N, CA, C and O atoms as a DFTB+ gen file, in Angstrom:
620 C
 N C O
     1  1      -3.647      -1.274     -18.573
     2  2      -3.024      -0.112     -17.954
     3  2      -1.679      -0.510     -17.361
     4  3      -1.562      -1.550     -16.713
     5  1      -0.683       0.306     -17.579
     6  2       0.691       0.022     -17.155
     7  2       0.807      -0.199     -15.640
     8  3       1.490      -1.121     -15.196
     9  1       0.140       0.646     -14.855
    10  2       0.203       0.509     -13.394
    11  2      -0.330      -0.849     -12.943
    12  3       0.246      -1.491     -12.064
    13  1      -1.432      -1.280     -13.550
    14  2      -2.022      -2.564     -13.161
    15  2      -1.066      -3.714     -13.445
    16  3      -0.913      -4.621     -12.626
    17  1      -0.429      -3.672     -14.600
    18  2       0.516      -4.725     -14.973
    19  2       1.696      -4.734     -13.997
    20  3       2.128      -5.794     -13.545
    21  1       2.206      -3.550     -13.681
    22  2       3.336      -3.438     -12.753
    23  2       2.948      -3.954     -11.363
    24  3       3.718      -4.674     -10.726
    25  1       1.764      -3.585     -10.904
    26  2       1.290      -4.047      -9.600
    27  2       1.180      -5.565      -9.581
    28  3       1.628      -6.213      -8.635
    29  1       0.589      -6.123     -10.615
    30  2       0.449      -7.572     -10.736
    31  2       1.817      -8.250     -10.671
    32  3       1.994      -9.235      -9.954
    33  1       2.777      -7.720     -11.420
    34  2       4.141      -8.271     -11.424
    35  2       4.772      -8.201     -10.035
    36  3       5.403      -9.159      -9.587
    37  1       4.601      -7.063      -9.355
    38  2       5.164      -6.905      -8.010
    39  2       4.564      -7.910      -7.033
    40  3       5.288      -8.558      -6.277
    41  1       3.252      -8.037      -7.051
    42  2       2.587      -8.954      -6.122
    43  2       2.979     -10.402      -6.395
    44  3       3.051     -11.213      -5.471
    45  1       3.234     -10.729      -7.664
    46  2       3.712     -12.071      -8.015
    47  2       5.148     -12.292      -7.550
    48  3       5.496     -13.381      -7.094
    49  1       5.980     -11.258      -7.666
    50  2       7.417     -11.405      -7.425
    51  2       7.828     -11.268      -5.962
    52  3       8.776     -11.919      -5.523
    53  1       7.128     -10.433      -5.207
    54  2       7.537     -10.142      -3.831
    55  2       7.010     -11.173      -2.841
    56  3       5.878     -11.644      -2.952
    57  1       7.850     -11.510      -1.877
    58  2       7.386     -12.287      -0.730
    59  2       6.786     -11.278       0.238
    60  3       7.365     -10.215       0.465
    61  1       5.641     -11.599       0.805
    62  2       5.065     -10.672       1.780
    63  2       4.125     -11.400       2.721
    64  3       3.573     -12.451       2.397
    65  1       3.959     -10.804       3.902
    66  2       2.949     -11.286       4.841
    67  2       1.612     -10.673       4.443
    68  3       0.671     -11.376       4.073
    69  1       1.552      -9.340       4.530
    70  2       0.366      -8.604       4.100
    71  2       0.796      -7.293       3.453
    72  3       1.841      -6.732       3.783
    73  1      -0.032      -6.818       2.526
    74  2       0.241      -5.598       1.772
    75  2      -0.956      -4.663       1.888
    76  3      -2.104      -5.107       1.841
    77  1      -0.686      -3.362       2.039
    78  2      -1.735      -2.352       1.919
    79  2      -1.424      -1.542       0.663
    80  3      -0.314      -1.034       0.502
    81  1      -2.409      -1.427      -0.222
    82  2      -2.275      -0.657      -1.456
    83  2      -3.166       0.577      -1.328
    84  3      -4.385       0.461      -1.198
    85  1      -2.549       1.756      -1.366
    86  2      -3.308       2.997      -1.229
    87  2      -3.654       3.586      -2.587
    88  3      -2.815       3.667      -3.484
    89  1      -4.913       3.996      -2.715
    90  2      -5.413       4.636      -3.936
    91  2      -6.092       5.950      -3.557
    92  3      -6.328       6.225      -2.380
    93  1      -6.405       6.767      -4.585
    94  2      -6.897       8.120      -4.311
    95  2      -8.409       8.261      -4.234
    96  3      -8.898       9.307      -3.805
    97  1      -9.163       7.247      -4.633
    98  2     -10.620       7.425      -4.647
    99  2     -11.359       6.131      -4.338
   100  3     -10.816       5.032      -4.456
   101  1     -12.608       6.297      -3.942
   102  2     -13.487       5.163      -3.663
   103  2     -13.634       4.286      -4.904
   104  3     -13.532       3.062      -4.820
   105  1     -13.873       4.915      -6.056
   106  2     -14.072       4.128      -7.283
   107  2     -12.805       3.367      -7.656
   108  3     -12.880       2.221      -8.100
   109  1     -11.641       3.993      -7.481
   110  2     -10.378       3.314      -7.791
   111  2     -10.171       2.125      -6.852
   112  3      -9.713       1.069      -7.288
   113  1     -10.502       2.283      -5.577
   114  2     -10.360       1.183      -4.617
   115  2     -11.211      -0.007      -5.045
   116  3     -10.737      -1.144      -5.059
   117  1     -12.456       0.254      -5.390
   118  2     -13.369      -0.821      -5.797
   119  2     -12.896      -1.489      -7.089
   120  3     -12.896      -2.715      -7.195
   121  1     -12.495      -0.680      -8.067
   122  2     -12.052      -1.223      -9.358
   123  2     -10.777      -2.047      -9.222
   124  3     -10.677      -3.141      -9.778
   125  1      -9.799      -1.519      -8.479
   126  2      -8.530      -2.226      -8.332
   127  2      -8.720      -3.514      -7.545
   128  3      -8.140      -4.543      -7.891
   129  1      -9.525      -3.466      -6.493
   130  2      -9.796      -4.675      -5.724
   131  2     -10.453      -5.736      -6.604
   132  3     -10.080      -6.907      -6.543
   133  1     -11.417      -5.341      -7.413
   134  2     -12.105      -6.269      -8.321
   135  2     -11.098      -6.920      -9.270
   136  3     -11.141      -8.130      -9.493
   137  1     -10.199      -6.119      -9.822
   138  2      -9.169      -6.625     -10.725
   139  2      -8.261      -7.635     -10.018
   140  3      -7.953      -8.690     -10.573
   141  1      -7.835      -7.311      -8.799
   142  2      -6.962      -8.216      -8.048
   143  2      -7.658      -9.535      -7.737
   144  3      -7.056     -10.601      -7.863
   145  1      -8.912      -9.466      -7.336
   146  2      -9.682     -10.682      -7.051
   147  2      -9.820     -11.524      -8.318
   148  3      -9.693     -12.747      -8.269
   149  1     -10.082     -10.869      -9.454
   150  2     -10.184     -11.586     -10.733
   151  2      -8.870     -12.262     -11.112
   152  3      -8.867     -13.275     -11.810
   153  1      -7.753     -11.697     -10.648
   154  2      -6.426     -12.284     -10.906
   155  2      -6.025     -13.260      -9.797
   156  3      -4.864     -13.659      -9.697
   157  1      -6.999     -13.637      -8.968
   158  2      -6.815     -14.615      -7.891
   159  2      -5.900     -14.163      -6.756
   160  3      -5.279     -14.996      -6.095
   161  1      -5.811     -12.868      -6.528
   162  2      -5.087     -12.376      -5.364
   163  2      -6.067     -12.293      -4.194
   164  3      -7.222     -11.913      -4.386
   165  1      -5.617     -12.649      -2.970
   166  2      -6.491     -12.612      -1.788
   167  2      -6.684     -11.175      -1.295
   168  3      -6.084     -10.758      -0.304
   169  1      -7.524     -10.439      -1.999
   170  2      -7.664      -9.002      -1.775
   171  2      -9.031      -8.621      -1.218
   172  3     -10.038      -9.287      -1.457
   173  1      -9.024      -7.520      -0.464
   174  2     -10.251      -6.946       0.090
   175  2     -10.061      -5.428       0.049
   176  3      -8.925      -4.954       0.047
   177  1     -11.148      -4.664       0.015
   178  2     -10.967      -3.206       0.014
   179  2     -11.795      -2.548       1.113
   180  3     -12.823      -3.063       1.551
   181  1     -11.302      -1.389       1.535
   182  2     -11.997      -0.564       2.525
   183  2     -11.965       0.873       2.022
   184  3     -10.915       1.388       1.639
   185  1     -13.133       1.513       2.027
   186  2     -13.201       2.917       1.611
   187  2     -14.408       3.592       2.251
   188  3     -15.238       2.936       2.879
   189  1     -14.497       4.897       2.086
   190  2     -15.537       5.687       2.753
   191  2     -16.933       5.482       2.176
   192  3     -17.913       5.955       2.751
   193  1     -17.036       4.787       1.050
   194  2     -18.345       4.513       0.467
   195  2     -19.073       3.365       1.147
   196  3     -20.189       3.020       0.761
   197  1     -18.444       2.769       2.163
   198  2     -19.047       1.644       2.891
   199  2     -19.555       2.124       4.243
   200  3     -19.125       3.157       4.758
   201  1     -20.470       1.358       4.801
   202  2     -20.926       1.669       6.159
   203  2     -19.781       1.393       7.135
   204  3     -18.873       0.616       6.840
   205  1     -19.840       2.033       8.284
   206  2     -18.824       1.814       9.322
   207  2     -18.773       0.336       9.697
   208  3     -17.695      -0.219       9.907
   209  1     -19.933      -0.291       9.777
   210  2     -20.004      -1.710      10.136
   211  2     -19.277      -2.576       9.103
   212  3     -18.522      -3.479       9.463
   213  1     -19.509      -2.296       7.825
   214  2     -18.846      -3.049       6.756
   215  2     -17.332      -2.827       6.789
   216  3     -16.560      -3.770       6.615
   217  1     -16.913      -1.593       7.010
   218  2     -15.472      -1.299       7.093
   219  2     -14.831      -2.055       8.249
   220  3     -13.749      -2.624       8.097
   221  1     -15.491      -2.065       9.402
   222  2     -14.947      -2.765      10.569
   223  2     -14.863      -4.271      10.335
   224  3     -13.891      -4.911      10.736
   225  1     -15.878      -4.832       9.690
   226  2     -15.875      -6.264       9.371
   227  2     -14.700      -6.599       8.455
   228  3     -13.992      -7.582       8.674
   229  1     -14.502      -5.782       7.440
   230  2     -13.405      -6.015       6.489
   231  2     -12.042      -5.805       7.152
   232  3     -11.105      -6.567       6.917
   233  1     -11.944      -4.770       7.978
   234  2     -10.699      -4.506       8.704
   235  2     -10.335      -5.709       9.573
   236  3      -9.187      -6.152       9.589
   237  1     -11.321      -6.226      10.288
   238  2     -11.099      -7.378      11.163
   239  2     -10.644      -8.591      10.346
   240  3      -9.729      -9.307      10.752
   241  1     -11.278      -8.816       9.208
   242  2     -10.913      -9.930       8.334
   243  2      -9.455      -9.810       7.879
   244  3      -8.719     -10.797       7.856
   245  1      -9.051      -8.595       7.520
   246  2      -7.670      -8.367       7.093
   247  2      -6.712      -8.535       8.271
   248  3      -5.687      -9.206       8.151
   249  1      -7.045      -7.930       9.402
   250  2      -6.179      -7.989      10.586
   251  2      -5.968      -9.430      11.048
   252  3      -4.885      -9.790      11.510
   253  1      -7.011     -10.248      10.919
   254  2      -6.910     -11.652      11.332
   255  2      -6.215     -12.518      10.288
   256  3      -6.013     -13.713      10.504
   257  1      -5.847     -11.914       9.153
   258  2      -5.084     -12.646       8.147
   259  2      -5.898     -13.439       7.146
   260  3      -5.341     -14.239       6.394
   261  1      -7.214     -13.232       7.122
   262  2      -8.050     -13.952       6.156
   263  2      -7.778     -13.481       4.731
   264  3      -7.944     -14.239       3.776
   265  1      -7.362     -12.236       4.597
   266  2      -6.952     -11.676       3.302
   267  2      -5.549     -11.117       3.483
   268  3      -5.206     -10.622       4.557
   269  1      -4.737     -11.194       2.433
   270  2      -3.350     -10.721       2.539
   271  2      -3.131      -9.373       1.873
   272  3      -2.083      -8.755       2.058
   273  1      -4.111      -8.907       1.097
   274  2      -3.974      -7.636       0.390
   275  2      -5.173      -6.751       0.722
   276  3      -6.324      -7.171       0.604
   277  1      -4.884      -5.521       1.136
   278  2      -5.930      -4.545       1.424
   279  2      -5.761      -3.362       0.483
   280  3      -4.715      -2.712       0.472
   281  1      -6.790      -3.087      -0.303
   282  2      -6.815      -1.893      -1.149
   283  2      -7.628      -0.854      -0.384
   284  3      -8.759      -1.117       0.025
   285  1      -7.041       0.332      -0.192
   286  2      -7.712       1.306       0.671
   287  2      -7.462       2.741       0.232
   288  3      -6.473       3.060      -0.429
   289  1      -8.397       3.587       0.627
   290  2      -8.212       5.030       0.478
   291  2      -7.502       5.519       1.740
   292  3      -7.180       4.722       2.620
   293  1      -7.261       6.813       1.829
   294  2      -6.562       7.354       2.994
   295  2      -7.353       7.227       4.292
   296  3      -6.856       7.567       5.365
   297  1      -8.557       6.746       4.191
   298  2      -9.368       6.452       5.372
   299  2      -8.581       5.582       6.359
   300  3      -8.702       5.759       7.571
   301  1      -7.775       4.643       5.844
   302  2      -6.990       3.768       6.722
   303  2      -5.517       4.162       6.743
   304  3      -4.676       3.390       7.204
   305  1      -5.202       5.346       6.252
   306  2      -3.818       5.804       6.229
   307  2      -3.257       6.154       7.591
   308  3      -2.041       6.222       7.769
   309  1      -4.131       6.374       8.544
   310  2      -3.700       6.720       9.901
   311  2      -4.392       5.805      10.900
   312  3      -5.554       5.432      10.740
   313  1      -3.644       5.462      11.925
   314  2      -4.258       4.813      13.070
   315  2      -4.511       3.320      12.980
   316  3      -4.964       2.725      13.958
   317  1      -4.238       2.689      11.845
   318  2      -4.407       1.239      11.842
   319  2      -3.061       0.597      12.149
   320  3      -2.031       1.004      11.613
   321  1      -3.082      -0.386      12.998
   322  2      -1.863      -1.104      13.351
   323  2      -2.088      -2.580      13.099
   324  3      -2.805      -3.253      13.839
   325  1      -1.472      -3.064      12.055
   326  2      -1.581      -4.481      11.728
   327  2      -0.161      -5.013      11.631
   328  3       0.591      -4.662      10.723
   329  1       0.191      -5.866      12.582
   330  2       1.567      -6.336      12.716
   331  2       2.119      -6.984      11.456
   332  3       3.307      -6.849      11.162
   333  1       1.282      -7.678      10.715
   334  2       1.775      -8.470       9.589
   335  2       1.979      -7.674       8.296
   336  3       2.486      -8.221       7.317
   337  1       1.600      -6.412       8.275
   338  2       1.796      -5.608       7.056
   339  2       3.280      -5.275       6.926
   340  3       3.843      -4.562       7.757
   341  1       3.904      -5.799       5.873
   342  2       5.312      -5.474       5.674
   343  2       5.578      -4.769       4.346
   344  3       6.721      -4.423       4.049
   345  1       4.535      -4.554       3.547
   346  2       4.686      -3.769       2.320
   347  2       3.504      -2.808       2.185
   348  3       2.348      -3.188       2.371
   349  1       3.825      -1.557       1.856
   350  2       2.813      -0.566       1.502
   351  2       3.107      -0.138       0.074
   352  3       4.249       0.171      -0.268
   353  1       2.074      -0.120      -0.757
   354  2       2.223       0.347      -2.134
   355  2       1.330       1.566      -2.330
   356  3       0.117       1.502      -2.126
   357  1       1.939       2.667      -2.724
   358  2       1.182       3.860      -3.100
   359  2       0.876       3.732      -4.586
   360  3       1.639       4.200      -5.432
   361  1      -0.243       3.098      -4.891
   362  2      -0.658       2.951      -6.287
   363  2      -0.907       4.337      -6.875
   364  3      -0.526       4.628      -8.009
   365  1      -1.547       5.175      -6.085
   366  2      -1.715       6.592      -6.425
   367  2      -0.922       7.403      -5.411
   368  3      -0.992       7.151      -4.208
   369  1      -0.180       8.363      -5.900
   370  2       0.615       9.231      -5.027
   371  2      -0.317      10.027      -4.109
   372  3      -1.327      10.563      -4.564
   373  1       0.021      10.103      -2.817
   374  2      -0.791      10.948      -1.934
   375  2      -0.609      12.419      -2.302
   376  3       0.289      12.771      -3.067
   377  1      -1.468      13.269      -1.752
   378  2      -1.414      14.684      -2.123
   379  2      -0.443      15.514      -1.289
   380  3      -0.239      16.695      -1.573
   381  1       0.161      14.908      -0.260
   382  2       1.089      15.676       0.575
   383  2       2.142      14.772       1.197
   384  3       1.978      13.553       1.261
   385  1       3.232      15.394       1.657
   386  2       4.300      14.657       2.329
   387  2       3.787      14.022       3.623
   388  3       4.174      12.904       3.961
   389  1       2.919      14.731       4.347
   390  2       2.358      14.178       5.587
   391  2       1.573      12.902       5.322
   392  3       1.741      11.904       6.022
   393  1       0.719      12.940       4.314
   394  2      -0.088      11.761       3.981
   395  2       0.818      10.611       3.552
   396  3       0.571       9.459       3.908
   397  1       1.856      10.918       2.794
   398  2       2.830       9.897       2.390
   399  2       3.408       9.221       3.632
   400  3       3.455       7.994       3.714
   401  1       3.847      10.031       4.598
   402  2       4.454       9.493       5.813
   403  2       3.474       8.597       6.572
   404  3       3.849       7.520       7.034
   405  1       2.234       9.035       6.700
   406  2       1.239       8.220       7.405
   407  2       0.976       6.910       6.673
   408  3       0.831       5.865       7.307
   409  1       0.914       6.957       5.357
   410  2       0.686       5.733       4.581
   411  2       1.833       4.742       4.762
   412  3       1.609       3.591       5.137
   413  1       3.061       5.191       4.496
   414  2       4.186       4.249       4.542
   415  2       4.464       3.777       5.962
   416  3       5.099       2.742       6.167
   417  1       3.989       4.538       6.938
   418  2       4.133       4.134       8.328
   419  2       3.303       2.916       8.703
   420  3       3.427       2.403       9.814
   421  1       2.461       2.450       7.792
   422  2       1.673       1.240       8.058
   423  2       2.536      -0.013       7.921
   424  3       2.176      -1.065       8.450
   425  1       3.664       0.080       7.224
   426  2       4.548      -1.082       7.028
   427  2       5.656      -1.065       8.069
   428  3       6.139      -0.005       8.467
   429  1       6.047      -2.250       8.501
   430  2       7.162      -2.337       9.430
   431  2       6.845      -1.770      10.796
   432  3       7.672      -1.070      11.381
   433  1       5.678      -2.055      11.308
   434  2       5.282      -1.592      12.641
   435  2       5.898      -2.506      13.700
   436  3       6.402      -3.586      13.389
   437  1       5.849      -2.062      14.941
   438  2       6.246      -2.889      16.079
   439  2       7.682      -3.397      15.957
   440  3       7.977      -4.532      16.331
   441  1       8.574      -2.551      15.431
   442  2       9.981      -2.921      15.345
   443  2      10.314      -3.913      14.246
   444  3      11.416      -4.460      14.221
   445  1       9.374      -4.155      13.334
   446  2       9.653      -5.076      12.231
   447  2      10.082      -4.282      10.996
   448  3       9.967      -3.057      10.955
   449  1      10.573      -4.997      10.008
   450  2      11.013      -4.359       8.767
   451  2       9.829      -4.109       7.848
   452  3       8.799      -4.776       7.953
   453  1       9.980      -3.144       6.945
   454  2       8.918      -2.863       5.991
   455  2       9.469      -2.304       4.697
   456  3      10.603      -1.829       4.639
   457  1       8.650      -2.369       3.661
   458  2       9.016      -1.872       2.339
   459  2       7.885      -0.984       1.839
   460  3       6.713      -1.351       1.926
   461  1       8.241       0.184       1.316
   462  2       7.243       1.079       0.724
   463  2       7.588       1.274      -0.747
   464  3       8.732       1.565      -1.096
   465  1       6.583       1.109      -1.601
   466  2       6.751       1.275      -3.044
   467  2       5.739       2.318      -3.500
   468  3       4.560       2.242      -3.152
   469  1       6.199       3.288      -4.275
   470  2       5.315       4.349      -4.756
   471  2       5.387       4.434      -6.267
   472  3       6.471       4.537      -6.841
   473  1       4.227       4.392      -6.913
   474  2       4.167       4.568      -8.361
   475  2       4.208       6.061      -8.666
   476  3       3.385       6.827      -8.165
   477  1       5.159       6.463      -9.481
   478  2       5.291       7.863      -9.891
   479  2       4.928       7.925     -11.367
   480  3       5.674       7.444     -12.220
   481  1       3.766       8.526     -11.663
   482  2       3.231       8.466     -13.029
   483  2       3.039       9.828     -13.689
   484  3       2.607       9.905     -14.839
   485  1       3.359      10.904     -12.965
   486  2       3.133      12.237     -13.540
   487  2       4.094      13.245     -12.915
   488  3       4.789      12.948     -11.944
   489  1       4.114      14.430     -13.491
   490  2       4.951      15.511     -12.950
   491  2       4.509      15.878     -11.536
   492  3       5.349      16.158     -10.680
   493  1       3.203      15.881     -11.282
   494  2       2.733      16.224      -9.930
   495  2       3.115      15.132      -8.924
   496  3       3.378      15.430      -7.759
   497  1       3.147      13.865      -9.369
   498  2       3.625      12.778      -8.501
   499  2       5.085      13.017      -8.126
   500  3       5.467      12.879      -6.963
   501  1       5.895      13.374      -9.116
   502  2       7.322      13.645      -8.882
   503  2       7.502      14.803      -7.909
   504  3       8.401      14.792      -7.068
   505  1       6.640      15.792      -8.036
   506  2       6.698      16.958      -7.154
   507  2       6.457      16.557      -5.700
   508  3       7.182      16.993      -4.806
   509  1       5.442      15.727      -5.462
   510  2       5.157      15.265      -4.096
   511  2       6.327      14.428      -3.583
   512  3       6.725      14.569      -2.426
   513  1       6.877      13.564      -4.425
   514  2       8.013      12.738      -4.021
   515  2       9.207      13.619      -3.634
   516  3       9.892      13.337      -2.650
   517  1       9.454      14.662      -4.391
   518  2      10.536      15.597      -4.060
   519  2      10.274      16.288      -2.727
   520  3      11.199      16.486      -1.938
   521  1       9.021      16.657      -2.471
   522  2       8.658      17.284      -1.189
   523  2       8.936      16.327      -0.026
   524  3       9.446      16.734       1.018
   525  1       8.593      15.053      -0.222
   526  2       8.827      14.033       0.806
   527  2      10.324      13.935       1.097
   528  3      10.743      13.936       2.255
   529  1      11.125      13.849       0.033
   530  2      12.574      13.693       0.202
   531  2      13.196      14.897       0.905
   532  3      14.064      14.740       1.764
   533  1      12.755      16.088       0.540
   534  2      13.290      17.299       1.169
   535  2      12.843      17.417       2.623
   536  3      13.656      17.669       3.512
   537  1      11.566      17.237       2.852
   538  2      11.014      17.434       4.196
   539  2      11.575      16.443       5.210
   540  3      11.896      16.816       6.339
   541  1      11.693      15.170       4.800
   542  2      12.139      14.140       5.741
   543  2      13.610      13.777       5.561
   544  3      14.112      12.851       6.198
   545  1      14.297      14.518       4.683
   546  2      15.725      14.319       4.440
   547  2      16.054      12.860       4.156
   548  3      16.912      12.255       4.799
   549  1      15.345      12.315       3.176
   550  2      15.578      10.933       2.745
   551  2      15.818      10.919       1.241
   552  3      15.421      11.833       0.518
   553  1      16.474       9.862       0.795
   554  2      16.707       9.674      -0.629
   555  2      15.926       8.431      -1.051
   556  3      16.322       7.308      -0.739
   557  1      14.838       8.632      -1.748
   558  2      14.000       7.509      -2.173
   559  2      14.498       7.033      -3.531
   560  3      14.488       7.773      -4.514
   561  1      14.929       5.788      -3.557
   562  2      15.544       5.217      -4.757
   563  2      14.501       4.565      -5.658
   564  3      13.423       4.168      -5.217
   565  1      14.862       4.470      -6.939
   566  2      14.032       3.720      -7.876
   567  2      14.111       2.247      -7.501
   568  3      15.158       1.766      -7.066
   569  1      13.010       1.537      -7.668
   570  2      12.945       0.128      -7.295
   571  2      13.898      -0.687      -8.164
   572  3      13.807      -0.640      -9.391
   573  1      14.813      -1.435      -7.541
   574  2      15.731      -2.259      -8.332
   575  2      15.011      -3.467      -8.935
   576  3      13.917      -3.831      -8.505
   577  1      15.638      -4.073      -9.931
   578  2      15.066      -5.272     -10.563
   579  2      14.884      -6.386      -9.533
   580  3      13.843      -7.042      -9.489
   581  1      15.901      -6.588      -8.714
   582  2      15.862      -7.614      -7.674
   583  2      15.842      -6.933      -6.309
   584  3      16.635      -6.030      -6.044
   585  1      14.939      -7.370      -5.459
   586  2      14.851      -6.806      -4.114
   587  2      15.268      -7.881      -3.122
   588  3      14.729      -8.988      -3.130
   589  1      16.221      -7.552      -2.274
   590  2      16.690      -8.482      -1.254
   591  2      15.586      -8.633      -0.202
   592  3      15.255      -7.686       0.512
   593  1      15.035      -9.823      -0.126
   594  2      13.921     -10.093       0.790
   595  2      14.276      -9.761       2.239
   596  3      13.408      -9.359       3.013
   597  1      15.546      -9.928       2.608
   598  2      15.938      -9.682       4.002
   599  2      15.805      -8.210       4.395
   600  3      15.835      -7.885       5.581
   601  1      15.658      -7.314       3.408
   602  2      15.506      -5.898       3.745
   603  2      14.117      -5.568       4.275
   604  3      13.925      -4.519       4.890
   605  1      13.139      -6.456       4.044
   606  2      11.784      -6.146       4.517
   607  2      11.038      -7.333       5.123
   608  3       9.915      -7.171       5.601
   609  1      11.641      -8.522       5.111
   610  2      10.991      -9.704       5.691
   611  2      11.784     -10.155       6.917
   612  3      13.011     -10.058       6.932
   613  1      11.085     -10.650       7.946
   614  2      11.817     -11.188       9.099
   615  2      12.594     -12.434       8.672
   616  3      12.154     -13.183       7.799
   617  1      13.741     -12.644       9.291
   618  2      14.552     -13.808       8.897
   619  2      14.147     -15.064       9.622
   620  3      14.735     -16.122       9.399
């Protein structure tokens, strides 16, 4: 799948402290996490199909830095504050501009820099991206071939 290959390439190419990858469903979270682990990425997932206790254990493991990649549904799109997250990837486009804002707000917390990357794979994805740009008066650019690390990593 094209998205998986692109994600793999990004994770190989980018310098990062921690990354949160947002997906649209429980099954997608489990499948993508399994794929990342098979590719030797230090990944863990959190979704609503787990008990609260299991989610908290995994959240703590990620927050403490035991894993550097978190695959998650919108369950963790709001209210989590993890200082070391400097990249958010919307593997699946959220369904609204508000959800987009909450997701990308996980990167660059506490006055640090952050990078948000969104995969746009359909006309409806483009529509949500246009809504985000209009509502928040921002111009979201296509990802360049080379990304200047200083734009999202502490110096």
